[in-house]
Coordinates of C-alpha atoms and ligand atoms in Angstrom, one line a residue:
X1 CA -22.5 63.8 -92.7
X2 CA -20.6 60.5 -92.7
X3 CA -21.9 57.6 -94.7
X4 CA -22.6 55.7 -91.5
X5 CA -24.7 58.6 -90.2
X6 CA -26.3 59.1 -93.6
X7 CA -27.1 55.4 -94.0
X8 CA -26.3 53.6 -97.3
X9 CA -30.0 53.8 -98.3
X10 CA -29.8 57.6 -98.6
X11 CA -27.1 57.5 -101.2
X12 CA -29.4 56.3 -103.9
X13 CA -33.2 55.8 -104.3
X14 CA -32.7 52.4 -105.9
X15 CA -32.7 48.9 -104.5
X16 CA -30.2 47.6 -107.1
X17 CA -27.8 50.4 -106.0
X18 CA -28.4 49.6 -102.3
X19 CA -27.6 45.9 -102.7
X20 CA -24.4 46.7 -104.6
X21 CA -23.3 49.3 -102.0
X22 CA -23.7 46.6 -99.4
X23 CA -21.8 44.1 -101.6
X24 CA -19.1 46.8 -102.1
X25 CA -18.6 46.9 -98.3
X26 CA -18.5 43.1 -98.1
X27 CA -16.0 42.9 -101.0
X28 CA -13.9 45.8 -99.6
X29 CA -14.4 47.9 -102.7
X30 CA -14.2 51.7 -102.5
X31 CA -16.9 53.7 -104.4
X32 CA -17.4 57.3 -105.5
X33 CA -19.3 58.0 -102.3
X34 CA -16.4 56.9 -100.1
X35 CA -14.1 59.2 -102.0
X36 CA -16.6 62.1 -101.8
X37 CA -16.6 61.6 -98.0
X38 CA -12.8 61.7 -97.9
X39 CA -12.9 64.9 -99.9
X40 CA -15.3 66.6 -97.6
X41 CA -14.6 70.2 -96.3
X42 CA -14.0 71.3 -99.8
X43 CA -12.0 74.5 -100.5
X44 CA -14.3 77.5 -100.3
X45 CA -12.2 79.4 -102.8
X46 CA -12.4 76.7 -105.4
X47 CA -16.1 76.1 -104.7
X48 CA -16.8 79.8 -105.5
X49 CA -14.5 79.9 -108.5
X50 CA -12.1 82.3 -106.7
X51 CA -8.9 80.3 -107.0
X52 CA -6.7 80.7 -110.1
X53 CA -3.7 78.7 -111.2
X54 CA -3.5 80.0 -114.7
X55 CA 0.1 81.3 -114.3
X56 CA 3.1 80.8 -112.1
X57 CA 3.0 84.3 -110.6
X58 CA 0.2 82.5 -108.7
X59 CA -1.6 80.3 -107.7
X60 CA -3.9 83.0 -106.2
X61 CA -7.0 83.0 -104.0
X62 CA -9.2 86.0 -104.2
X63 CA -10.7 87.2 -100.9
X64 CA -14.1 88.6 -101.3
X65 CA -14.5 89.9 -97.8
X66 CA -11.9 92.1 -96.0
X67 CA -9.4 94.4 -97.7
X68 CA -6.5 91.9 -98.1
X69 CA -6.0 89.8 -101.2
X70 CA -8.9 91.2 -103.2
X71 CA -6.7 90.7 -106.3
X72 CA -4.5 88.1 -107.7
X73 CA -0.8 88.9 -108.3
X74 CA -1.7 90.1 -111.9
X75 CA -4.5 92.3 -110.5
X76 CA -7.5 90.1 -111.4
X77 CA -10.5 90.7 -109.2
X78 CA -13.2 88.2 -108.1
X79 CA -15.4 88.9 -111.2
X80 CA -12.6 88.3 -113.6
X81 CA -11.3 85.2 -111.9
X82 CA -14.7 83.6 -111.8
X83 CA -15.4 84.5 -115.4
X84 CA -12.1 83.1 -116.6
X85 CA -12.6 79.9 -114.8
X86 CA -16.2 79.5 -116.0
X87 CA -15.2 80.4 -119.6
X88 CA -12.7 77.5 -119.6
X89 CA -15.2 75.2 -117.9
X90 CA -17.7 75.8 -120.7
X91 CA -15.0 75.5 -123.4
X92 CA -13.9 72.1 -122.1
X93 CA -17.5 70.9 -122.2
X94 CA -18.0 72.2 -125.7
X95 CA -14.7 70.7 -126.8
X96 CA -15.7 67.3 -125.4
X97 CA -19.0 67.1 -127.4
X98 CA -17.4 68.6 -130.4
X99 CA -14.3 66.4 -130.5
X100 CA -16.7 63.4 -130.2
X101 CA -18.6 64.9 -133.2
X102 CA -15.3 65.1 -135.1
X103 CA -14.6 61.4 -134.5
X104 CA -18.0 60.6 -135.9
X105 CA -17.3 62.9 -138.8
X106 CA -13.9 61.2 -139.5
X107 CA -15.7 57.9 -139.6
X108 CA -18.3 59.3 -141.9
X109 CA -15.6 60.8 -144.2
X110 CA -13.8 57.5 -144.3
X111 CA -17.0 55.8 -145.5
X112 CA -17.5 58.5 -148.1
X113 CA -14.0 58.1 -149.4
X114 CA -14.2 54.3 -149.4
X115 CA -11.5 54.0 -146.8
X116 CA -13.3 51.5 -144.5
X117 CA -15.4 48.4 -145.0
X118 CA -16.4 48.2 -141.3
X119 CA -18.9 51.1 -141.5
X120 CA -21.7 51.9 -143.9
X121 CA -24.3 54.6 -144.5
X122 CA -27.4 53.1 -143.0
X123 CA -29.8 56.0 -143.6
X124 CA -29.3 57.3 -147.1
X125 CA -32.5 59.2 -147.1
X126 CA -31.4 61.2 -144.1
X127 CA -28.1 61.9 -145.7
X128 CA -29.7 63.3 -148.8
X129 CA -32.3 65.3 -146.8
X130 CA -29.6 67.0 -144.7
X131 CA -27.4 67.6 -147.7
X132 CA -30.3 69.4 -149.5
X133 CA -31.2 71.2 -146.3
X134 CA -27.7 72.7 -146.2
X135 CA -27.8 73.6 -149.9
X136 CA -25.7 70.8 -151.3
X137 CA -26.6 69.0 -154.6
X138 CA -28.2 65.7 -153.7
X139 CA -30.8 64.6 -156.3
X140 CA -29.4 62.4 -159.0
X141 CA -25.9 62.5 -157.3
X142 CA -24.2 59.3 -156.3
X143 CA -24.4 58.7 -152.6
X144 CA -20.7 58.8 -151.9
X145 CA -20.4 62.1 -153.7
X146 CA -23.1 63.6 -151.5
X147 CA -21.4 62.2 -148.4
X148 CA -18.1 63.7 -149.4
X149 CA -19.6 67.1 -150.0
X150 CA -21.4 66.9 -146.6
X151 CA -18.2 65.8 -144.8
X152 CA -16.4 68.8 -146.4
X153 CA -19.1 71.2 -145.2
X154 CA -18.9 69.9 -141.6
X155 CA -15.1 70.0 -141.6
X156 CA -15.5 73.6 -142.5
X157 CA -17.8 74.2 -139.6
X158 CA -14.9 73.1 -137.3
X159 CA -12.5 75.6 -138.9
X160 CA -12.0 79.3 -139.0
X161 CA -13.3 79.6 -142.6
X162 CA -17.0 80.1 -142.0
X163 CA -18.8 83.2 -140.7
X164 CA -21.5 81.1 -139.1
X165 CA -22.2 77.4 -138.6
X166 CA -24.2 75.5 -141.2
X167 CA -27.0 74.4 -138.9
X168 CA -27.8 78.0 -137.9
X169 CA -30.1 77.9 -140.9
X170 CA -32.4 75.9 -138.6
X171 CA -32.6 78.7 -136.1
X172 CA -35.6 81.2 -136.1
X173 CA -34.7 84.5 -137.8
X174 CA -35.4 86.5 -134.6
X175 CA -33.0 84.5 -132.6
X176 CA -30.2 84.7 -135.1
X177 CA -30.6 88.5 -135.2
X178 CA -30.4 88.7 -131.4
X179 CA -27.2 86.7 -131.5
X180 CA -25.7 88.8 -134.2
X181 CA -26.5 92.0 -132.2
X182 CA -24.8 90.5 -129.2
X183 CA -21.9 89.4 -131.2
X184 CA -22.3 85.7 -130.2
X185 CA -23.1 84.1 -133.5
X186 CA -21.0 80.9 -133.5
X187 CA -18.5 80.8 -136.3
X188 CA -16.1 77.8 -136.2
X189 CA -16.5 75.1 -133.6
X190 CA -12.8 74.8 -132.8
X191 CA -12.3 78.5 -133.2
X192 CA -14.6 79.5 -130.4
X193 CA -13.0 77.0 -128.0
X194 CA -9.5 78.2 -128.9
X195 CA -10.5 81.8 -128.7
X196 CA -11.8 81.1 -125.1
X197 CA -8.5 79.6 -124.2
X198 CA -6.8 82.7 -125.6
X199 CA -9.2 85.2 -124.0
X200 CA -8.7 83.7 -120.6
X201 CA -4.9 83.8 -120.6
X202 CA -3.5 86.4 -118.3
X203 CA -4.0 89.9 -119.7
X204 CA -6.3 89.3 -122.6
X205 CA -10.0 89.7 -122.0
X206 CA -10.3 91.4 -118.6
X207 CA -14.1 92.1 -118.7
X208 CA -16.1 89.5 -117.0
X209 CA -19.3 90.1 -118.9
X210 CA -17.4 90.0 -122.2
X211 CA -15.9 86.6 -121.3
X212 CA -19.4 85.3 -120.4
X213 CA -20.7 86.4 -123.8
X214 CA -17.9 84.5 -125.4
X215 CA -18.9 81.5 -123.2
X216 CA -22.4 81.8 -124.8
X217 CA -20.9 81.7 -128.2
X218 CA -18.7 78.7 -127.4
X219 CA -21.7 76.9 -126.0
X220 CA -23.7 77.7 -129.1
X221 CA -20.9 76.2 -131.2
X222 CA -21.4 73.0 -129.3
X223 CA -25.2 72.9 -129.5
X224 CA -25.7 73.9 -133.2
X225 CA -22.2 72.6 -134.2
X226 CA -20.3 69.7 -132.6
X227 CA -23.3 68.1 -130.9
X228 CA -25.7 68.5 -133.8
X229 CA -23.1 67.1 -136.2
X230 CA -22.5 64.1 -133.9
X231 CA -26.2 63.4 -133.7
X232 CA -27.1 63.8 -137.4
X233 CA -24.0 61.8 -138.6
X234 CA -24.5 59.1 -136.1
X235 CA -28.1 58.6 -137.4
X236 CA -26.8 58.5 -141.0
X237 CA -24.1 55.9 -140.1
X238 CA -26.0 53.8 -137.6
X239 CA -29.7 54.4 -138.4
X240 CA -32.2 57.1 -137.3
X241 CA -33.9 56.0 -134.1
X242 CA -37.4 54.6 -134.2
X243 CA -39.6 53.7 -131.2
X244 CA -38.3 50.4 -129.8
X245 CA -38.8 48.4 -126.6
X246 CA -35.9 47.7 -124.3
X247 CA -35.0 47.2 -120.6
X248 CA -33.1 49.0 -117.9
X249 CA -31.3 48.5 -114.5
X250 CA -28.6 46.1 -113.3
X251 CA -31.0 43.2 -113.7
X252 CA -30.3 43.3 -117.5
X253 CA -27.0 41.5 -116.7
X254 CA -27.3 37.7 -117.3
X255 CA -26.0 34.9 -115.2
X256 CA -25.9 32.5 -118.1
X257 CA -24.3 34.8 -120.7
X258 CA -21.0 36.6 -121.4
X259 CA -21.7 40.1 -120.1
X260 CA -20.0 43.0 -122.0
X261 CA -20.6 46.6 -120.9
X262 CA -20.1 49.4 -123.4
X263 CA -19.3 52.7 -121.6
X264 CA -18.5 56.3 -122.7
X265 CA -20.1 58.4 -125.3
X266 CA -19.3 57.6 -128.9
X267 CA -21.4 55.0 -130.8
X268 CA -18.5 54.2 -133.2
X269 CA -16.8 51.5 -131.2
X270 CA -19.9 50.1 -129.5
X271 CA -21.7 49.7 -132.8
X272 CA -18.9 47.5 -134.1
X273 CA -19.0 45.4 -130.9
X274 CA -22.7 44.9 -131.5
X275 CA -22.1 43.8 -135.0
X276 CA -19.3 41.4 -134.1
X277 CA -21.4 39.9 -131.3
X278 CA -23.6 38.5 -134.1
X279 CA -20.7 36.6 -135.8
X280 CA -21.5 32.9 -135.8
X281 CA -17.9 31.8 -134.9
X282 CA -17.8 34.2 -132.0
X283 CA -21.1 32.9 -130.7
X284 CA -19.8 29.3 -131.1
X285 CA -16.8 30.2 -129.0
X286 CA -19.1 31.6 -126.3
X287 CA -21.1 28.4 -126.3
X288 CA -17.9 26.4 -126.0
X289 CA -17.1 28.4 -122.9
X290 CA -20.4 27.4 -121.5
X291 CA -22.4 30.6 -122.0
X292 CA -25.8 30.7 -123.9
X293 CA -24.7 33.8 -125.7
X294 CA -23.2 37.3 -125.5
X295 CA -25.2 39.9 -123.6
X296 CA -24.2 43.5 -124.4
X297 CA -25.5 46.3 -122.1
X298 CA -24.8 50.0 -122.0
X299 CA -23.8 52.6 -119.5
X300 CA -24.0 56.4 -119.6
X301 CA -24.2 58.0 -123.0
X302 CA -22.7 55.2 -125.1
X303 CA -25.5 53.2 -123.5
X304 CA -28.0 55.8 -124.6
X305 CA -26.6 55.8 -128.2
X306 CA -27.0 52.0 -128.6
X307 CA -30.3 52.0 -126.7
X308 CA -31.8 54.7 -129.0
X309 CA -30.8 53.1 -132.2
X310 CA -30.5 49.4 -131.5
X311 CA -32.6 48.8 -128.4
X312 CA -29.6 47.5 -126.4
X313 CA -30.6 47.4 -122.7
X314 CA -29.1 50.0 -120.3
X315 CA -27.5 48.7 -117.2
X316 CA -27.1 52.0 -115.4
X317 CA -26.1 55.7 -115.3
X318 CA -23.1 57.6 -114.1
X319 CA -23.4 56.5 -110.4
X320 CA -24.2 52.9 -111.4
X321 CA -21.0 52.4 -113.4
X322 CA -18.9 51.2 -110.4
X323 CA -21.8 49.3 -109.0
X324 CA -22.2 47.4 -112.2
X325 CA -18.7 45.9 -111.8
X326 CA -19.4 45.1 -108.2
X327 CA -22.0 42.6 -109.4
X328 CA -19.1 40.3 -110.2
X329 CA -21.0 39.3 -113.3
X330 CA -19.3 41.5 -115.9
X331 CA -16.7 39.9 -118.1
X332 CA -15.5 43.0 -119.8
X333 CA -16.1 46.7 -119.9
X334 CA -15.1 48.4 -123.1
X335 CA -14.8 52.2 -123.1
X336 CA -14.3 55.1 -125.5
X337 CA -14.2 58.4 -123.6
X338 CA -15.8 60.8 -121.1
X339 CA -17.4 60.2 -117.7
X340 CA -15.4 56.9 -117.3
X341 CA -14.3 57.1 -113.7
X342 CA -10.6 56.2 -113.4
X343 CA -11.6 54.1 -110.4
X344 CA -13.3 51.5 -112.7
X345 CA -9.9 50.0 -113.6
X346 CA -9.2 49.3 -109.9
X347 CA -12.7 47.9 -109.3
X348 CA -12.5 45.6 -112.4
X349 CA -9.2 44.2 -111.0
X350 CA -11.0 43.1 -107.8
X351 CA -13.1 40.8 -110.0
X352 CA -12.5 38.7 -113.1
X353 CA -13.5 41.7 -115.2
X354 CA -11.3 42.9 -118.1
X355 CA -11.2 46.6 -118.7
X356 CA -10.5 47.6 -122.3
X357 CA -9.7 51.1 -123.6
X358 CA -10.0 51.8 -127.3
X359 CA -9.0 55.4 -128.0
X360 CA -5.5 56.7 -128.1
X361 CA -6.7 60.0 -126.6
X362 CA -8.2 58.2 -123.6
X363 CA -5.8 55.7 -122.0
X364 CA -6.3 54.2 -118.5
X365 CA -3.3 52.9 -116.6
X366 CA -3.9 49.3 -115.8
X367 CA -6.4 48.7 -118.7
X368 CA -5.8 46.7 -121.8
X369 CA -5.5 49.1 -124.7
X370 CA -7.0 47.9 -128.0
X371 CA -6.7 50.8 -130.4
X372 CA -9.7 51.0 -132.7
X373 CA -9.4 52.6 -136.2
X374 CA -11.7 52.8 -139.2
X375 CA -9.6 50.2 -140.9
X376 CA -9.5 47.6 -138.1
X377 CA -12.7 48.2 -136.1
X378 CA -14.4 44.9 -136.8
X379 CA -11.3 42.8 -136.2
X380 CA -10.6 44.7 -132.9
X381 CA -14.3 44.2 -131.9
X382 CA -13.9 40.4 -132.4
X383 CA -10.6 40.5 -130.4
X384 CA -12.4 42.3 -127.5
X385 CA -15.3 39.8 -127.5
X386 CA -12.8 36.9 -127.4
X387 CA -11.2 38.4 -124.3
X388 CA -14.7 38.6 -122.8
X389 CA -15.4 35.0 -123.6
X390 CA -12.1 34.0 -122.0
X391 CA -12.9 36.0 -118.9
X392 CA -16.3 34.2 -118.6
X393 CA -14.4 30.9 -117.9
X394 CA -12.8 32.7 -114.9
X395 CA -16.0 34.1 -113.4
X396 CA -16.5 33.1 -109.8
X397 CA -20.2 32.2 -109.3
X398 CA -19.9 32.6 -105.5
X399 CA -19.0 36.3 -106.0
X400 CA -21.8 37.0 -108.5
X401 CA -24.9 38.9 -107.4
X402 CA -27.2 40.5 -110.0
X403 CA -29.8 42.6 -108.2
X404 CA -33.3 43.5 -109.4
X405 CA -35.6 42.7 -112.2
X406 CA -35.2 44.6 -115.5
X407 CA -37.8 47.3 -116.0
X408 CA -39.5 47.7 -119.5
X409 CA -38.9 50.9 -121.3
X410 CA -39.7 52.4 -124.7
X411 CA -37.0 54.4 -126.5
X412 CA -36.1 55.8 -129.9
X413 CA -38.0 59.1 -130.1
X414 CA -35.9 61.0 -132.7
X415 CA -37.6 64.1 -134.1
X416 CA -38.1 62.1 -137.3
X417 CA -40.0 59.4 -135.3
X418 CA -42.0 62.0 -133.4
X419 CA -43.0 63.9 -136.5
X420 CA -43.9 60.6 -138.2
X421 CA -46.1 59.6 -135.3
X422 CA -47.8 63.0 -135.5
X423 CA -48.6 62.4 -139.2
X424 CA -45.7 64.3 -140.7
X425 CA -46.1 67.8 -139.2
X426 CA -45.7 69.3 -135.8
X427 CA -49.3 70.7 -136.0
X428 CA -50.9 68.1 -133.7
X429 CA -48.4 68.8 -131.0
X430 CA -48.9 72.5 -131.5
X431 CA -52.7 72.0 -131.3
X432 CA -52.3 70.0 -128.1
X433 CA -50.1 72.8 -126.6
X434 CA -52.7 75.4 -127.7
X435 CA -55.5 73.4 -126.2
X436 CA -53.6 73.0 -123.0
X437 CA -53.6 69.2 -122.9
X438 CA -49.9 69.5 -123.2
X439 CA -49.1 72.7 -121.3
X440 CA -45.4 72.7 -122.3
X441 CA -42.3 70.6 -122.9
X442 CA -39.3 70.2 -120.5
X443 CA -36.0 68.6 -121.3
X444 CA -34.5 66.8 -118.3
X445 CA -30.9 66.1 -119.1
X446 CA -27.7 65.1 -117.7
X447 CA -25.7 63.4 -115.1
X448 CA -25.7 62.1 -111.5
X449 CA -23.7 63.8 -108.8
X450 CA -22.8 61.9 -105.5
X451 CA -23.5 65.2 -103.6
X452 CA -27.2 64.6 -104.3
X453 CA -29.2 61.4 -103.5
X454 CA -28.8 59.4 -106.7
X455 CA -31.8 59.9 -109.1
X456 CA -34.0 61.5 -106.4
X457 CA -34.2 64.8 -108.2
X458 CA -34.6 63.3 -111.7
X459 CA -37.5 61.1 -110.8
X460 CA -39.4 63.5 -108.6
X461 CA -39.0 66.4 -110.9
X462 CA -40.3 64.4 -113.9
X463 CA -43.3 63.1 -111.9
X464 CA -44.2 66.6 -110.7
X465 CA -44.0 67.9 -114.3
X466 CA -46.1 65.2 -116.0
X467 CA -48.7 65.6 -113.3
X468 CA -49.0 69.2 -114.4
X469 CA -49.5 68.1 -118.1
X470 CA -46.0 69.0 -119.0
X471 CA -44.4 66.6 -121.5
X472 CA -40.9 65.6 -120.5
X473 CA -38.1 64.6 -123.0
X474 CA -35.1 63.0 -121.5
X475 CA -31.4 62.4 -122.5
X476 CA -28.2 61.1 -121.0
X477 CA -27.9 59.7 -117.5
X478 CA -31.3 61.0 -116.5
X479 CA -32.8 58.4 -118.9
X480 CA -31.9 55.5 -116.6
X481 CA -33.7 57.2 -113.7
X482 CA -36.9 57.7 -115.7
X483 CA -36.8 54.2 -117.0
X484 CA -36.4 52.6 -113.5
X485 CA -39.3 54.8 -112.3
X486 CA -41.5 53.3 -114.9
X487 CA -42.0 56.6 -116.8
X488 CA -40.6 55.4 -120.1
X489 CA -43.6 53.2 -120.9
X490 CA -47.1 54.1 -122.2
X491 CA -48.4 52.8 -118.8
X492 CA -46.4 55.6 -117.1
X493 CA -49.1 57.9 -118.4
X494 CA -51.2 56.9 -115.4
X495 CA -48.9 59.1 -113.4
X496 CA -49.6 62.1 -115.7
X497 CA -52.3 64.7 -115.5
X498 CA -55.5 64.2 -117.4
X499 CA -54.6 66.2 -120.5
X500 CA -51.1 64.7 -121.0
X501 CA -52.4 61.2 -120.2
X502 CA -55.1 61.4 -122.9
X503 CA -52.5 62.5 -125.5
X504 CA -50.2 59.7 -124.5
X505 CA -53.0 57.2 -124.7
X506 CA -54.1 58.4 -128.1
X507 CA -50.6 58.1 -129.5
X508 CA -49.5 55.1 -127.4
X509 CA -46.4 56.9 -126.1
X510 CA -44.9 57.4 -122.6
X511 CA -45.3 60.7 -120.7
X512 CA -41.5 60.9 -120.7
X513 CA -39.9 60.5 -124.2
X514 CA -36.3 59.2 -124.5
X515 CA -34.6 61.3 -127.1
X516 CA -31.0 60.1 -126.7
X517 CA -27.6 60.8 -125.3
X518 CA -26.2 64.2 -124.3
X519 CA -25.1 65.2 -127.8
X520 CA -28.7 64.4 -128.7
X521 CA -29.8 67.4 -126.8
X522 CA -29.2 68.9 -130.2
X523 CA -32.4 67.0 -131.2
X524 CA -34.3 69.1 -128.5
X525 CA -32.8 72.3 -129.9
X526 CA -33.9 71.4 -133.4
X527 CA -37.4 70.4 -132.2
X528 CA -37.8 73.8 -130.4
X529 CA -36.7 75.5 -133.6
X530 CA -39.2 73.5 -135.6
X531 CA -42.0 74.5 -133.2
X532 CA -41.0 78.2 -133.1
X533 CA -40.8 78.4 -136.9
X534 CA -44.2 76.7 -137.3
X535 CA -45.7 79.3 -134.8
X536 CA -43.7 82.2 -136.3
X537 CA -42.2 83.1 -132.9
X538 CA -38.8 83.1 -131.3
X539 CA -37.6 80.0 -129.3
X540 CA -37.8 82.1 -126.1
X541 CA -41.6 82.5 -126.6
X542 CA -42.2 78.8 -126.4
X543 CA -43.7 77.2 -123.2
X544 CA -40.6 75.1 -122.8
X545 CA -37.8 74.7 -120.2
X546 CA -34.7 72.6 -119.5
X547 CA -33.3 71.1 -116.3
X548 CA -30.1 69.4 -115.3
X549 CA -31.1 68.4 -111.7
X550 CA -28.1 66.3 -110.9
X551 CA -25.4 67.6 -113.2
X552 CA -21.7 67.3 -112.5
X553 CA -19.8 67.7 -115.8
X554 CA -18.3 70.6 -117.8
X555 CA -20.3 69.3 -120.7
X556 CA -23.6 69.8 -118.8
X557 CA -22.5 73.5 -118.2
X558 CA -22.1 73.9 -122.0
X559 CA -25.5 72.3 -122.6
X560 CA -27.2 74.5 -120.0
X561 CA -25.6 77.6 -121.4
X562 CA -26.6 76.9 -125.0
X563 CA -30.1 76.2 -123.9
X564 CA -30.3 79.6 -122.1
X565 CA -28.7 81.2 -125.2
X566 CA -31.5 79.7 -127.3
X567 CA -34.1 81.4 -124.9
X568 CA -34.8 78.3 -122.9
X569 CA -35.2 78.8 -119.1
X570 CA -32.8 76.3 -117.5
X571 CA -33.0 74.8 -114.0
X572 CA -29.8 73.4 -112.3
X573 CA -29.8 71.3 -109.2
X574 CA -26.4 72.7 -108.1
X575 CA -24.7 76.0 -109.1
X576 CA -21.5 76.0 -111.1
X577 CA -18.4 77.4 -109.3
X578 CA -19.4 81.0 -110.0
X579 CA -20.8 82.2 -106.7
X580 CA -17.7 84.2 -105.9
X581 CA -18.6 86.8 -108.5
X582 CA -21.7 88.9 -108.1
X583 CA -21.4 90.1 -111.7
X584 CA -21.3 86.5 -113.1
X585 CA -23.9 85.1 -110.8
X586 CA -26.3 88.0 -111.5
X587 CA -25.8 87.6 -115.2
X588 CA -26.6 83.9 -115.0
X589 CA -29.6 84.2 -112.7
X590 CA -31.1 87.5 -114.0
X591 CA -29.0 89.5 -116.5
X592 CA -29.2 87.1 -119.3
X593 CA -33.0 87.3 -119.2
X594 CA -32.9 90.8 -120.6
X595 CA -30.3 90.2 -123.3
X596 CA -31.2 86.7 -124.4
X597 CA -34.7 86.0 -123.1
X598 CA -33.9 83.3 -120.6
X599 CA -31.8 82.6 -117.5
X600 CA -30.7 79.9 -115.1
X601 CA -32.5 79.0 -111.9
X602 CA -30.7 77.0 -109.1
X603 CA -32.8 74.8 -106.9
X604 CA -31.8 71.5 -105.3
X605 CA -35.3 70.6 -104.3
X606 CA -37.2 68.9 -107.2
X607 CA -40.6 69.9 -105.9
X608 CA -39.7 73.6 -105.7
X609 CA -38.0 73.3 -109.1
X610 CA -41.2 71.9 -110.6
X611 CA -43.0 75.0 -109.2
X612 CA -40.5 77.4 -110.8
X613 CA -40.7 75.6 -114.1
X614 CA -44.5 75.5 -114.0
X615 CA -44.6 79.2 -113.3
X616 CA -42.3 79.9 -116.2
X617 CA -44.5 77.8 -118.6
X618 CA -47.6 79.5 -117.4
X619 CA -46.1 82.9 -118.1
X620 CA -45.0 81.9 -121.6
X621 CA -48.4 80.4 -122.3
X622 CA -50.2 83.6 -121.2
X623 CA -47.9 85.7 -123.4
X624 CA -48.9 83.5 -126.4
X625 CA -52.6 84.2 -125.6
X626 CA -53.2 80.7 -124.2
X627 CA -54.7 79.5 -120.9
X628 CA -51.9 79.3 -118.3
Ligands
LIG1 FE1 -21.6 61.9 -118.3 FE2 -23.0 61.5 -120.8 FE3 -23.4 63.5 -117.5 FE4 -24.0 61.0 -117.8 S1 -25.1 62.6 -118.5 S2 -22.6 61.8 -116.4 S3 -22.0 64.0 -119.0 S4 -22.6 60.3 -119.3 NI1 -24.2 63.4 -120.5
LIG2 FE1 -2.7 84.8 -110.0 FE2 -3.4 86.3 -112.2 FE3 -1.7 84.2 -112.5 FE4 -4.3 83.8 -112.0 S1 -3.4 84.7 -113.8 S2 -2.5 82.7 -111.0 S3 -4.8 85.5 -110.6 S4 -1.4 86.1 -111.2

């Protein structure tokens, strides 16, 4: 279908997106949807995972039907080709979360060693609690000594020295035993990724199922390793989230202020930008330029990080990043890494917008590169804000259009905040689950994908689930969708079933709880472990599920796989590129159920997906002796 046939209004469910798509046309700016259209008629081999370019005897395309070309030059068949591709896909996702975690760890270690003045430990109590949890001496020890010991322990988790990751102590015994029996206990975070690269070289692991099991292990190293370390240390450095009010959609941009968008994933750079934006001399410069202040708003997961902890408004999700620049109201976009479309640099150049990269591992041709380190972060943040103020003087009012009114949201539901709201124990939540007022919990996570109508699946799936008294927790780009749909405020409970609505009213919480960025899916894992341990069951016995309705990224594949590996049934709106292998597809959709207690389900229709998830939750409830 061409965009003309499809109509602009079918690309996204939102008015702010529709107005910017119209403006893009007027301004002659190309967007992700235009490029998707140009890339139509995708390669059927690639779509099914059946092409391989891992060596120069190839590239090879494996033919599933007919008797010609059933094998690559090396002799690999369809199953092996798909498994090798998928293994690397998951490894790349795990590496992305985990390398982000390492950067937070490096910052934390620099604080512990007194090597930076630009960062501090903001949640000392959490630092001490986690140190004790992991068996390190904390009581009576000076805080920097505790921090150094914890940093050492986490660095070891990245290495080849440990037999299992530190945070596996959180996992229910039964689940750990299962993993040990299957040989998928995650050891070192980097080790599992490197081993996947090794196994998938020509002539190493030639057993598709064996490669898939290592993909499980690699994904677990992400969930209970890299991602969990990123989350916990970010809380220690920047504060553990508490319920806070904020706003969402493009309407959070301001006509009368210097607009700075923070985009990417790590909170390290964006937190220093926030801090510097409070400097009196910088604010005075902004005033001199004619602005009433500096307005910082977030995109994607960096946006989720600063929203969760500091209540910074969220301008949009993945498919809104280009559209945000098309407002013509953005002075500067500052990025760290991941999910930053290379097209953004070209779009920024169509307006007065400055595009600033900050990480030596993530450069963008055409951008201004301002390398941030632990030693210079605050100074660099000030430099970046000055660039934004200068750009403000060049803004062209006739090209500015800020669509929509900001929507109110509530954020900040860390496990600490949730448990606190429940009076310090998970028991009230367990009681509500037992009574059936909360029938189950579903995590809706992840991206947008231009192949699907923007945010249609997110919002409809969430609405269908809360109607059925299923509490939804949300992370990543899905958050923006829930916020815009009015589901992230206590008033959203009006759209919930009677049971869930009464619980929300009693606690003053929304029916969809924002629990963070994509690395913060580790919070959901931890919460499931807490619930399973409190009930004395395995995580796979819980009435819970996960869904990535509009996912696109390798990281989302890693998240989905670690969820399944933890026994959490996981819905995907689109399949990964694995359909060329019967073995791998069967394993994902059915086979894993027997070995690990959960599997994937693929369903693009959110209403049918809600049925599937509901059925799963009923089954789990019945098995626990509860009403379905
Ligand atoms: Fe990227 Fe995290 Fe996906 Fe959004 S949700 S498109 S991964 S920014 Ni993580
Ligand atoms: Fe072809 Fe095998 Fe080389 Fe892949 S590894 S490109 S299938 S010869």
